[in-house]
Short mmCIF file of C-alpha atoms and ligand atoms in Angstrom, two decimals:
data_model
loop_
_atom_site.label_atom_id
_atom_site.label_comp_id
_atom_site.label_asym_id
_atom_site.label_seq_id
_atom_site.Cartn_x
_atom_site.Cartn_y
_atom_site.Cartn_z
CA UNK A 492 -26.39 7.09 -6.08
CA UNK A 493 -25.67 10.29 -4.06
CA UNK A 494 -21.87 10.99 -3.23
CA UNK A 495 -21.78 10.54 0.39
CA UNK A 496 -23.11 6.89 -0.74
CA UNK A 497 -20.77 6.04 -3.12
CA UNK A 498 -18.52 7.08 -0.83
CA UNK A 499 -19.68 4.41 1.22
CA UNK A 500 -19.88 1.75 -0.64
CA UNK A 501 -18.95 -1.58 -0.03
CA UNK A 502 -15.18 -2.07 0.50
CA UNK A 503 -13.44 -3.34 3.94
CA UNK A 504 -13.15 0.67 3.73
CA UNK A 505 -15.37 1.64 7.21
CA UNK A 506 -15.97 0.27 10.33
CA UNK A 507 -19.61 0.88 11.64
CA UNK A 508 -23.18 1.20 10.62
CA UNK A 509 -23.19 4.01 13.25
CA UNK A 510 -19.93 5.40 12.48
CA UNK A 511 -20.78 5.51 9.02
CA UNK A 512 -24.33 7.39 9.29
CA UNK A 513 -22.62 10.28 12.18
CA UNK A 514 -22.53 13.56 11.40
CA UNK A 515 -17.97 13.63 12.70
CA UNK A 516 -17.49 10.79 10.05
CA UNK A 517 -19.13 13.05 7.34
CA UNK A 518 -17.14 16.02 8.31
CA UNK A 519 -13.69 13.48 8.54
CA UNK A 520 -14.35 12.24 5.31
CA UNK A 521 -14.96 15.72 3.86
CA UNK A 522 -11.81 17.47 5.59
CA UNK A 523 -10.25 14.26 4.24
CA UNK A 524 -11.17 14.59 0.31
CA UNK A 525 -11.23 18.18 0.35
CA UNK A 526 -7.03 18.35 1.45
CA UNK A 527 -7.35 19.62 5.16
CA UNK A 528 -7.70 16.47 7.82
CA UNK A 529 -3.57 16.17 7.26
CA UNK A 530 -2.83 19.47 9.12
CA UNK A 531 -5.25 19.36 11.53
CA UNK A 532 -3.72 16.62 13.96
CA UNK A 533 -0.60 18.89 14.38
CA UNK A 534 -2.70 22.21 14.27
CA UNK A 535 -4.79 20.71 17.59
CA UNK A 536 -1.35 19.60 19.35
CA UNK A 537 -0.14 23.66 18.52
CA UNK A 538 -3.67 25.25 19.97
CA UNK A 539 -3.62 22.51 23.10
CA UNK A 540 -0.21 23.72 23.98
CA UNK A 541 -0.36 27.36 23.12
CA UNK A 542 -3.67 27.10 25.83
CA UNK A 543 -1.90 25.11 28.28
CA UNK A 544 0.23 27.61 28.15
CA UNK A 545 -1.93 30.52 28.66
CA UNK A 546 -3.41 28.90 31.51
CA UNK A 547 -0.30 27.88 33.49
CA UNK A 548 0.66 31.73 32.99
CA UNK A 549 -3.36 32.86 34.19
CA UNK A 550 -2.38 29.95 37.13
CA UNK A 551 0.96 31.94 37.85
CA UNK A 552 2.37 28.27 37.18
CA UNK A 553 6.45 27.32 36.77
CA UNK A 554 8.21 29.84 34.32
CA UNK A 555 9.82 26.82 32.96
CA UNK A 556 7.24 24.94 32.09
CA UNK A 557 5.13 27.65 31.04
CA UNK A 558 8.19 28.78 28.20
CA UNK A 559 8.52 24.81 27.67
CA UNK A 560 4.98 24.48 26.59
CA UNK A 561 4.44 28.16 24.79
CA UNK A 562 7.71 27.05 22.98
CA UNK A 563 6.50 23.50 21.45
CA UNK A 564 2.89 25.36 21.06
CA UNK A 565 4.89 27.85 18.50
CA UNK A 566 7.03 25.74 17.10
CA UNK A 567 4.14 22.63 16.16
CA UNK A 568 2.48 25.97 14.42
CA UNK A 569 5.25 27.19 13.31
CA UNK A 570 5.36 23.77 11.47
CA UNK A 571 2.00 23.38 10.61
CA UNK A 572 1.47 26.57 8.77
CA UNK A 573 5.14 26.13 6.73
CA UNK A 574 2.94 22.54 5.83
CA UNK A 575 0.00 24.19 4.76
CA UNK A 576 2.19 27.16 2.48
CA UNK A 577 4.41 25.14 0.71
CA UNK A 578 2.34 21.79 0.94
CA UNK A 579 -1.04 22.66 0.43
CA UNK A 580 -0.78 25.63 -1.58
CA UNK A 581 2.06 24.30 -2.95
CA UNK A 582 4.76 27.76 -2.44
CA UNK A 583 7.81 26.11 -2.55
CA UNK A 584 11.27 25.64 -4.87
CA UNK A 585 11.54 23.58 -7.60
CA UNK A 586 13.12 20.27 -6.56
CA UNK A 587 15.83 18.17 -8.46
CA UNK A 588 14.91 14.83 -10.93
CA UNK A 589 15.35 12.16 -8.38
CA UNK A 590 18.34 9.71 -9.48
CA UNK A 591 17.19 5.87 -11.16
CA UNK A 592 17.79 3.30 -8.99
CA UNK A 593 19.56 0.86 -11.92
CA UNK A 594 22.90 0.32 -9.30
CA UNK A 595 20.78 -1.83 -6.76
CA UNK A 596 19.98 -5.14 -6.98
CA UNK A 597 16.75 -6.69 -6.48
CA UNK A 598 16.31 -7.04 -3.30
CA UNK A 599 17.85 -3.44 -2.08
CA UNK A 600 15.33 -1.91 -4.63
CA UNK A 601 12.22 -3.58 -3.22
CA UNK A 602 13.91 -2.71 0.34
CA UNK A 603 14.31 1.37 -1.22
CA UNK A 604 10.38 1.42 -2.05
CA UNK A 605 8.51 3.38 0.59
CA UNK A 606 5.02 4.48 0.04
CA UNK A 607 5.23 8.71 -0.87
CA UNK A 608 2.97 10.69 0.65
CA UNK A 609 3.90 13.99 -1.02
CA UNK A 610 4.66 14.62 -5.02
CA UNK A 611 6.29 17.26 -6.39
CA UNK A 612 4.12 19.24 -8.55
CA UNK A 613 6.05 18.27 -12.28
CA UNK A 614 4.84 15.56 -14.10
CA UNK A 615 6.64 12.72 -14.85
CA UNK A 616 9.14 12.99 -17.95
CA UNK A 617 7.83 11.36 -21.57
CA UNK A 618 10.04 8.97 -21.16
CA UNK A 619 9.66 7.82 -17.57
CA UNK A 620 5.60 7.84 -18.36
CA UNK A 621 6.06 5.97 -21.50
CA UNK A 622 8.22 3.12 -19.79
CA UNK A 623 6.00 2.90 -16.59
CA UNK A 624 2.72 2.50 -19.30
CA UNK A 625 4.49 -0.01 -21.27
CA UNK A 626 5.08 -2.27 -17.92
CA UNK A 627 1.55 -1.17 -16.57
CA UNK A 628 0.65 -2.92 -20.53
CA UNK A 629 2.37 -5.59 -20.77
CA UNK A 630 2.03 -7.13 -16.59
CA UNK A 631 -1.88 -7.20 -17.26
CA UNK A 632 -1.46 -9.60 -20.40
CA UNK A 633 -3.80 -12.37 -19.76
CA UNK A 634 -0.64 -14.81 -20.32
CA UNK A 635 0.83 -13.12 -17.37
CA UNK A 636 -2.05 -13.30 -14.68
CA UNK A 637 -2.84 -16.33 -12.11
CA UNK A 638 -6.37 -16.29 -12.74
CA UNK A 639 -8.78 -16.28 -15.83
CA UNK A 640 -10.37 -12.91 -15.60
CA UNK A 641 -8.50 -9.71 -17.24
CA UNK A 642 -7.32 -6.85 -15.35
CA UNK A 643 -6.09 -2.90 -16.29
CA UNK A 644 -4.31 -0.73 -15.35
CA UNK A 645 -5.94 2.68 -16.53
CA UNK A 646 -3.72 5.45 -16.30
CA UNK A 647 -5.10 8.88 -14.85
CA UNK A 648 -3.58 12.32 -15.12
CA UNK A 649 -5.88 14.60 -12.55
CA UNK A 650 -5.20 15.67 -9.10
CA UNK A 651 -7.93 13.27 -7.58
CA UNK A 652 -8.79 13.06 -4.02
CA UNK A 653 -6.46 10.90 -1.88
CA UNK A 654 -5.85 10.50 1.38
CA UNK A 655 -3.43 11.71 3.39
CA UNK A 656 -0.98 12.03 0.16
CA UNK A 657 -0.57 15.18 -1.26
CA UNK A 658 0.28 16.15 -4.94
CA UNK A 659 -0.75 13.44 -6.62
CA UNK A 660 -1.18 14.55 -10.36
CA UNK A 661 -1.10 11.11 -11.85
CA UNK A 662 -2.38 7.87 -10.97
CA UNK A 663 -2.53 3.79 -12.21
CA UNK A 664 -6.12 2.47 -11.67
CA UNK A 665 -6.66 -0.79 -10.85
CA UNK A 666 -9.95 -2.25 -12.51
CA UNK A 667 -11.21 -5.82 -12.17
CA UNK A 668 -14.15 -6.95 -13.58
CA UNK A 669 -17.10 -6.37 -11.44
CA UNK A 670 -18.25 -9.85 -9.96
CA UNK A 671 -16.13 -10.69 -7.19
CA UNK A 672 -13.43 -12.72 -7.68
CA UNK A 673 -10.27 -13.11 -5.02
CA UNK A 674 -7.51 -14.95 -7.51
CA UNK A 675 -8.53 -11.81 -9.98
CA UNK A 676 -7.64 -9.26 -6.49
CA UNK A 677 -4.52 -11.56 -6.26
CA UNK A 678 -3.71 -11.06 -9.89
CA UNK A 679 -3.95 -6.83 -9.34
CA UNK A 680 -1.53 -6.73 -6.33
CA UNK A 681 0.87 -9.04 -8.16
CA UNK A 682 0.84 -6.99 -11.26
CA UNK A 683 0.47 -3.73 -9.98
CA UNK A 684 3.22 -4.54 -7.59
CA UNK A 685 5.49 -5.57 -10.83
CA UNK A 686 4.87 -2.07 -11.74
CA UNK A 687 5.55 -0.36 -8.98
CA UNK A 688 8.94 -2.22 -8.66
CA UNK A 689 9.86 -0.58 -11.97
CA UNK A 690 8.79 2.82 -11.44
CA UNK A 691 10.76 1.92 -8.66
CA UNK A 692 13.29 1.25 -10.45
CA UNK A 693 13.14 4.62 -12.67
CA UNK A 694 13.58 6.47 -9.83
CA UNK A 695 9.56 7.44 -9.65
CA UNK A 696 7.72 7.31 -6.29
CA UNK A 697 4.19 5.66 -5.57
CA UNK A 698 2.12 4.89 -3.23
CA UNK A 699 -0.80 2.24 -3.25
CA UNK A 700 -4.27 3.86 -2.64
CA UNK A 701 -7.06 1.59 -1.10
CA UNK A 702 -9.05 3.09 1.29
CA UNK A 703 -7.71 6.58 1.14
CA UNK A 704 -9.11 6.93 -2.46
CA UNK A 705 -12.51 9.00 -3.55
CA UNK A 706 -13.45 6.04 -5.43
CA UNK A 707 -16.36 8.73 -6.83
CA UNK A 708 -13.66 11.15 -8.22
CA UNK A 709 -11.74 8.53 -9.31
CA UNK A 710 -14.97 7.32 -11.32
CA UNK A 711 -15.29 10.58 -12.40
CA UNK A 712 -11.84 11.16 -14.34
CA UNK A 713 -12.00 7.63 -15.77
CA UNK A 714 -15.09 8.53 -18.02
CA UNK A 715 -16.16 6.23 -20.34
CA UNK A 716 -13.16 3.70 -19.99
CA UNK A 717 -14.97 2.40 -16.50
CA UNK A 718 -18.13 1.17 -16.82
CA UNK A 719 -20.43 0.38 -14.03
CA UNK A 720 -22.00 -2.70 -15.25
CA UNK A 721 -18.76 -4.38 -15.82
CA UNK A 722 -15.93 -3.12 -14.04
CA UNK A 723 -14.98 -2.60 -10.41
CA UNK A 724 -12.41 0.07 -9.23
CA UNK A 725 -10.19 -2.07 -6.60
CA UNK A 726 -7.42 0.83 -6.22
CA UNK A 727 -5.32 3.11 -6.87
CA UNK A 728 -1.16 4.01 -7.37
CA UNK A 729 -0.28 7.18 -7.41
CA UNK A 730 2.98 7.86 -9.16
CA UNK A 731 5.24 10.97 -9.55
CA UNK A 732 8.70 12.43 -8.11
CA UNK A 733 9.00 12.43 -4.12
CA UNK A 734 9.18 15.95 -2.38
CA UNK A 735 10.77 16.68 0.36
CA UNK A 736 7.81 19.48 1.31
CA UNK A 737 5.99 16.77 3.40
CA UNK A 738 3.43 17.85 6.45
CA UNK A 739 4.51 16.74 10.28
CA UNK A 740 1.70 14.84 10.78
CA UNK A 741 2.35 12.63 7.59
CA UNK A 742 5.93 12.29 8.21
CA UNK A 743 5.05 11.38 11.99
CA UNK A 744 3.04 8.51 10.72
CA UNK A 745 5.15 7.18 8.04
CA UNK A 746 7.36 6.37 11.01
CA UNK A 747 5.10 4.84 12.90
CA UNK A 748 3.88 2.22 9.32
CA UNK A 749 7.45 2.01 8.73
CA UNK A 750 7.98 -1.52 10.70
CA UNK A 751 7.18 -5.17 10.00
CA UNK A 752 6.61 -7.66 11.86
CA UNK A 753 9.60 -10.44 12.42
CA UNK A 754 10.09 -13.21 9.96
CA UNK A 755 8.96 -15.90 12.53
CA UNK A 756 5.69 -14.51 12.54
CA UNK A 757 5.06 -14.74 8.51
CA UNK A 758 6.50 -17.81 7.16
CA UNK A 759 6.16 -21.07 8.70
CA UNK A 760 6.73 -24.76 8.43
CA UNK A 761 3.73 -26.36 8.77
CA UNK A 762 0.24 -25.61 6.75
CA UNK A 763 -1.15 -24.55 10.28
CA UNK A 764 1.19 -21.57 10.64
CA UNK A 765 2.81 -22.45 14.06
CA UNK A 766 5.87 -23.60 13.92
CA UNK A 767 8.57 -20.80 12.68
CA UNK A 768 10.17 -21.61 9.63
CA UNK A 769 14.11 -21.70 9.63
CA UNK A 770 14.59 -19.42 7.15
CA UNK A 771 18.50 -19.43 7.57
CA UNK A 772 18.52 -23.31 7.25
CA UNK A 773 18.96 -25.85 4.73
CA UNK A 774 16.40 -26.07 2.39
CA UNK A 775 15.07 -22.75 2.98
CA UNK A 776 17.75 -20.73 3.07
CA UNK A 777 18.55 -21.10 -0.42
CA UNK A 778 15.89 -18.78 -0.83
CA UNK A 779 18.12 -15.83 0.92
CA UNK A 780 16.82 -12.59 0.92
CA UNK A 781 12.92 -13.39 -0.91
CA UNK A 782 11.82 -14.03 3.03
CA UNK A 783 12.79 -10.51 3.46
CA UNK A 784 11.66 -9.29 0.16
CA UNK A 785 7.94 -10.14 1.40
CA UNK A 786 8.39 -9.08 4.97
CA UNK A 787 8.72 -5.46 3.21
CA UNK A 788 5.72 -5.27 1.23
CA UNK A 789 3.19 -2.95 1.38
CA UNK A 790 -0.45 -3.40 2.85
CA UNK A 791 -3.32 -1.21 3.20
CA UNK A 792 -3.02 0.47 7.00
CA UNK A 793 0.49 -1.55 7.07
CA UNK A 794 -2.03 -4.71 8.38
CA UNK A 795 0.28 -7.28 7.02
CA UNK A 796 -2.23 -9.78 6.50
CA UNK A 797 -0.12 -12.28 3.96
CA UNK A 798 1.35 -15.64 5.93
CA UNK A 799 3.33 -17.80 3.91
CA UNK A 800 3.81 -22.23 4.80
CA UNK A 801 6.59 -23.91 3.19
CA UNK A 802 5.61 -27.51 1.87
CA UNK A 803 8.84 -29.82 1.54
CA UNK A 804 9.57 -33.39 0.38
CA UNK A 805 11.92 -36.32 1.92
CA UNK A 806 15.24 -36.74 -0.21
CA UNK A 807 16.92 -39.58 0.91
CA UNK A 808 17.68 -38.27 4.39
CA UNK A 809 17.03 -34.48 3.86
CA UNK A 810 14.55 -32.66 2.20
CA UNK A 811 13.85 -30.54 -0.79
CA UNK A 812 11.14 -27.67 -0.78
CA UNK A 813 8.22 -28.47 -3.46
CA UNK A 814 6.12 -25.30 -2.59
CA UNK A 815 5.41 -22.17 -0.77
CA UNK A 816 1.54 -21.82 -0.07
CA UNK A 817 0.69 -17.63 0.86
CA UNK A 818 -2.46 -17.28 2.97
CA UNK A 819 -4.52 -14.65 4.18
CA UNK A 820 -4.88 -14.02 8.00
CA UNK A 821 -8.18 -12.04 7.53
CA UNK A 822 -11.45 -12.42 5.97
CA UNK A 823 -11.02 -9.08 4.31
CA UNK A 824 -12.58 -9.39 1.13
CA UNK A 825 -10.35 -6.49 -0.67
CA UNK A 826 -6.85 -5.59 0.41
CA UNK A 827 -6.11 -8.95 2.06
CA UNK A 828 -6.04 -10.68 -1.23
CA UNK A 829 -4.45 -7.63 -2.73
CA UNK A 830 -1.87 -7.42 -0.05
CA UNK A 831 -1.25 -11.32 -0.89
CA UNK A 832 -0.73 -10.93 -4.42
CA UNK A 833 2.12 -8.05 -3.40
CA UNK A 834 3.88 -10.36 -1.93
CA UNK A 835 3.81 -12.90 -4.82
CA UNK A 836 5.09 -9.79 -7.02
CA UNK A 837 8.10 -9.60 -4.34
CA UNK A 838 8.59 -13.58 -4.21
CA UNK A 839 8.85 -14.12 -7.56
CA UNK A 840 11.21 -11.07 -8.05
CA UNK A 841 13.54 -12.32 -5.57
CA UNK A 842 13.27 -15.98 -6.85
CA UNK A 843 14.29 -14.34 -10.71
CA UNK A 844 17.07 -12.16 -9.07
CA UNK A 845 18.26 -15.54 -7.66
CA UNK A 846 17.78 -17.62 -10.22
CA UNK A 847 15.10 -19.82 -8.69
CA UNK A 848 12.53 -21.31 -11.06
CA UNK A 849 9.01 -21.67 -10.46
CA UNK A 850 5.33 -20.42 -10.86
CA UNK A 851 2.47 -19.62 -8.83
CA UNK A 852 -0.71 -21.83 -9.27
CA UNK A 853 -3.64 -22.59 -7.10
CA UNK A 854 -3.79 -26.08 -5.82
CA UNK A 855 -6.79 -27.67 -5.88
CA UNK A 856 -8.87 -28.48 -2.92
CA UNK A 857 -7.08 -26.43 -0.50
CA UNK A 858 -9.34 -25.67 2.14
CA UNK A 859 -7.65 -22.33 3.31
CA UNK A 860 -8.69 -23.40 6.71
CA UNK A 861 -4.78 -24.03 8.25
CA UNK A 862 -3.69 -21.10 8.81
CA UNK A 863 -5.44 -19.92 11.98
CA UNK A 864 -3.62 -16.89 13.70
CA UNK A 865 -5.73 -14.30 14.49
CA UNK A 866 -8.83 -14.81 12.47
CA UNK A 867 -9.99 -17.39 9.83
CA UNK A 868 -7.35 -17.29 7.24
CA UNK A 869 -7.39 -18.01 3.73
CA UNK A 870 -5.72 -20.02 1.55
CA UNK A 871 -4.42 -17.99 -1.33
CA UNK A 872 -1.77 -18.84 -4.00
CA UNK A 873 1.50 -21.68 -3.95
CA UNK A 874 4.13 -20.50 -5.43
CA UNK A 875 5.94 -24.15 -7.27
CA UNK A 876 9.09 -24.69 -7.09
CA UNK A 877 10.11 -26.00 -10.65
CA UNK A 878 13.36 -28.88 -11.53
CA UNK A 879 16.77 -26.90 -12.38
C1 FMN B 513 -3.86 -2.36 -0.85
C2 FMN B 513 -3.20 -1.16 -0.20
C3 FMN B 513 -3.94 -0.04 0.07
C4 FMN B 513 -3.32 1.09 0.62
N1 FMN B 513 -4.07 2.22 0.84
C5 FMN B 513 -3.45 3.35 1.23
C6 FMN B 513 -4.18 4.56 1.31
O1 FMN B 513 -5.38 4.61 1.06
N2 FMN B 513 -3.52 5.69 1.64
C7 FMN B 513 -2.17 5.68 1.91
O2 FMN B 513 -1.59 6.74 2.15
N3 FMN B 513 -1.46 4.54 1.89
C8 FMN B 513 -2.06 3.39 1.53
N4 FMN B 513 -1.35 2.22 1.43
C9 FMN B 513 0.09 2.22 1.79
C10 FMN B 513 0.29 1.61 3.17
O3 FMN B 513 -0.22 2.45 4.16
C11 FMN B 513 1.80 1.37 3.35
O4 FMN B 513 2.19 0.45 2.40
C12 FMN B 513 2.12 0.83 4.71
O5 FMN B 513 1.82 1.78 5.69
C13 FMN B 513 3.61 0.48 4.82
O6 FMN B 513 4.44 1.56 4.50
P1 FMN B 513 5.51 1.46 3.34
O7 FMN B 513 4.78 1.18 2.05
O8 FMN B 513 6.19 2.80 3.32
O9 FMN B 513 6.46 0.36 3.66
C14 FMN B 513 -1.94 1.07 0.92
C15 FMN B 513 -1.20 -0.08 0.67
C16 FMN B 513 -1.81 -1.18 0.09
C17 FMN B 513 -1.00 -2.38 -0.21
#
């Protein structure tokens, strides 16, 4: 298989047939891989001002508008080749050990994750890597999964080819086996998630790698411990110490992911996903801030595909919640499922830090077919409540 192929291999990773055979996409996905596509958005925006500019003064236009537009045309340069010193090439101070995180409860600590998108260049400490591999270890024990099939997390120390982060030096690798199977894709969000809470925790940044990843490079560092006949690379984390060196363009768009949509659009009362749930009302609200919790989790382009339906029971004349059942909104093969099983890594967390008891099974013979908002959904996981 040739790279641009690989590349391109299966995945809910590119839109078109066309798009994917035109000569643009080839050069986007090379500027991509090779480091470069991240300052180009705000190196265009500098050039298209700098020539307005030079034409309103050809054009004799307004002073003020012609210093107005000369000025951001400098200044978006100004920015974009400070990115590219200390970003790209990486000329910059040293910056400080970031602080653990052991002061904040459960739910501010899943709330303090954000997705980095720039790593300073040191590597993590011994003693933060050996932690994060012993959690990455002992979250993929077969007694801890959902499903049947086993899962690793591989760990990686290379600078492989991500997208748009920058820095990366060490990675978790999420392999499944390589026959398609969703509860397995379920099982590597909710694990990997688990992890990613305690780096988290430790003070380490990360930030889940899907479609961004060079699933060929990544091949490539993994060597022998990935082999094509048996596994399947679903993603990547990347994990290090944040910098605060971070190019416009990136910090522009981490704005832009950083909102969620409300909880009345996410968890519901009924298994067809219409009717709100009332999350601050008896039953439910016993469950506090876990709503939350899973409003916050991440998903690939920030698609927030997971829905969740509450299932309850009559008791005497209220009633008592039995189960949570999580859905897909999407027939995305891939992240949708992975997406869902973040969200079970948040539940559950918030359920522990509350001292709610339960477990996540799949009920048999659900359909998956209730849950249709935007395209056919699918049933994922139910999360049981157990007795107290
Ligand atoms: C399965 C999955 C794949 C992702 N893939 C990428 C990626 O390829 N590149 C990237 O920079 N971020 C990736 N992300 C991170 C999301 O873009 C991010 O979670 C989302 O925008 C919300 O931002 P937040 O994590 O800061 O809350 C991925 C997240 C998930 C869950």
């Amino acid at each position: 298989m040739t790279r641009p192929e690989q590349l391109l291999r299966d995945h809910d990773r590119f839109p078109t047939e066309k798009s994917r055979r035109s000569l643009l996409w080839h050069t986007k996905l090379r500027l991509q891989f090779t480091g470069w596509l991240q300052y180009l958005p705000t190196g265009i925006v500098a050039i298209a001002f700098l020539a307005a500019a030079v034409v309103g003064w050809l054009l004799g236009a307004w002073p003020a508008l012609f210093w107005s537009t000369l000025s951001i045309g400098a200044l978006v340069l100004a920015a974009t080749v400070f990115d590219v010193i200390t970003v790209k090439y990486g000329v910059r101070p040293s910056e400080a050990l970031p602080q653990r995180n052991d002061d904040l409860d459960i739910f501010d600590l899943i709330r303090a994750r954000r997705s980095c998108h720039s790593f300073q260049s040191r590597a993590l400490t011994a003693s933060d890597r050996g932690e994060l591999l012993h959690a990455a270890y002992e979250h993929t024990r077969p007694n801890r999964l959902i499903g049947t099939h086993p899962i690793r997390l591989e760990y990686v120390a290379a600078p492989m080819r991500i997208w748009p982060g920058s820095g990366a030096q060490e990675f978790l690798v999420a392999i499944a086996p390589r026959h398609y199977d969703r509860l397995t894709l379920i099982d590597v969000g909710r694990s990997l998630h688990t992890v990613v809470l305690y780096a988290t925790r430790l003070g380490i940044a990360t930030c889940w790698i899907g479609p961004g990843a060079d699933h060929s490079s990544v091949i490539e560092h993994l060597g022998d411990r990935f082999d094509p006949d048996r596994d399947h690379v679903v993603c990547l984390c990347a994990v290090g110490y944040r910098s605060w060196f971070t190019p416009l363009f990136v910090r522009v768009m981490e704005r832009f992911t950083h909102h969620r949509l409300p909880l009345s659009a996410l968890f519901f009362a009924d298994p067809h996903c219409q009717l709100p749930l009332a999350v601050q009302v008896a039953p439910f609200a016993t469950f506090g801030r876990c709503y939350e919790a899973c409003q916050w989790s991440p998903s690939s382009y920030n698609a927030q595909t997971t829905r969740c339906a509450a299932i309850t029971a009559p008791v005497g004349t209220a009633s008592k919640v039995v189960r949570f059942d999580f859905y897909t909104t999407t027939t995305s093969r891939f992240y949708a499922p992975v997406a869902l099983g973040i969200w079970c890594a948040n539940w559950e967390a918030g359920c522990r830090g509350l001292g709610i008891p339960g477990h996540f099974a799949v009920i048999p013979g659900e359909s998956g077919d209730h849950c249709d908002i935007t395209e056919r959904p699918h049933y994922g996981v139910s999360w049981i409540a157990e007795r107290r």
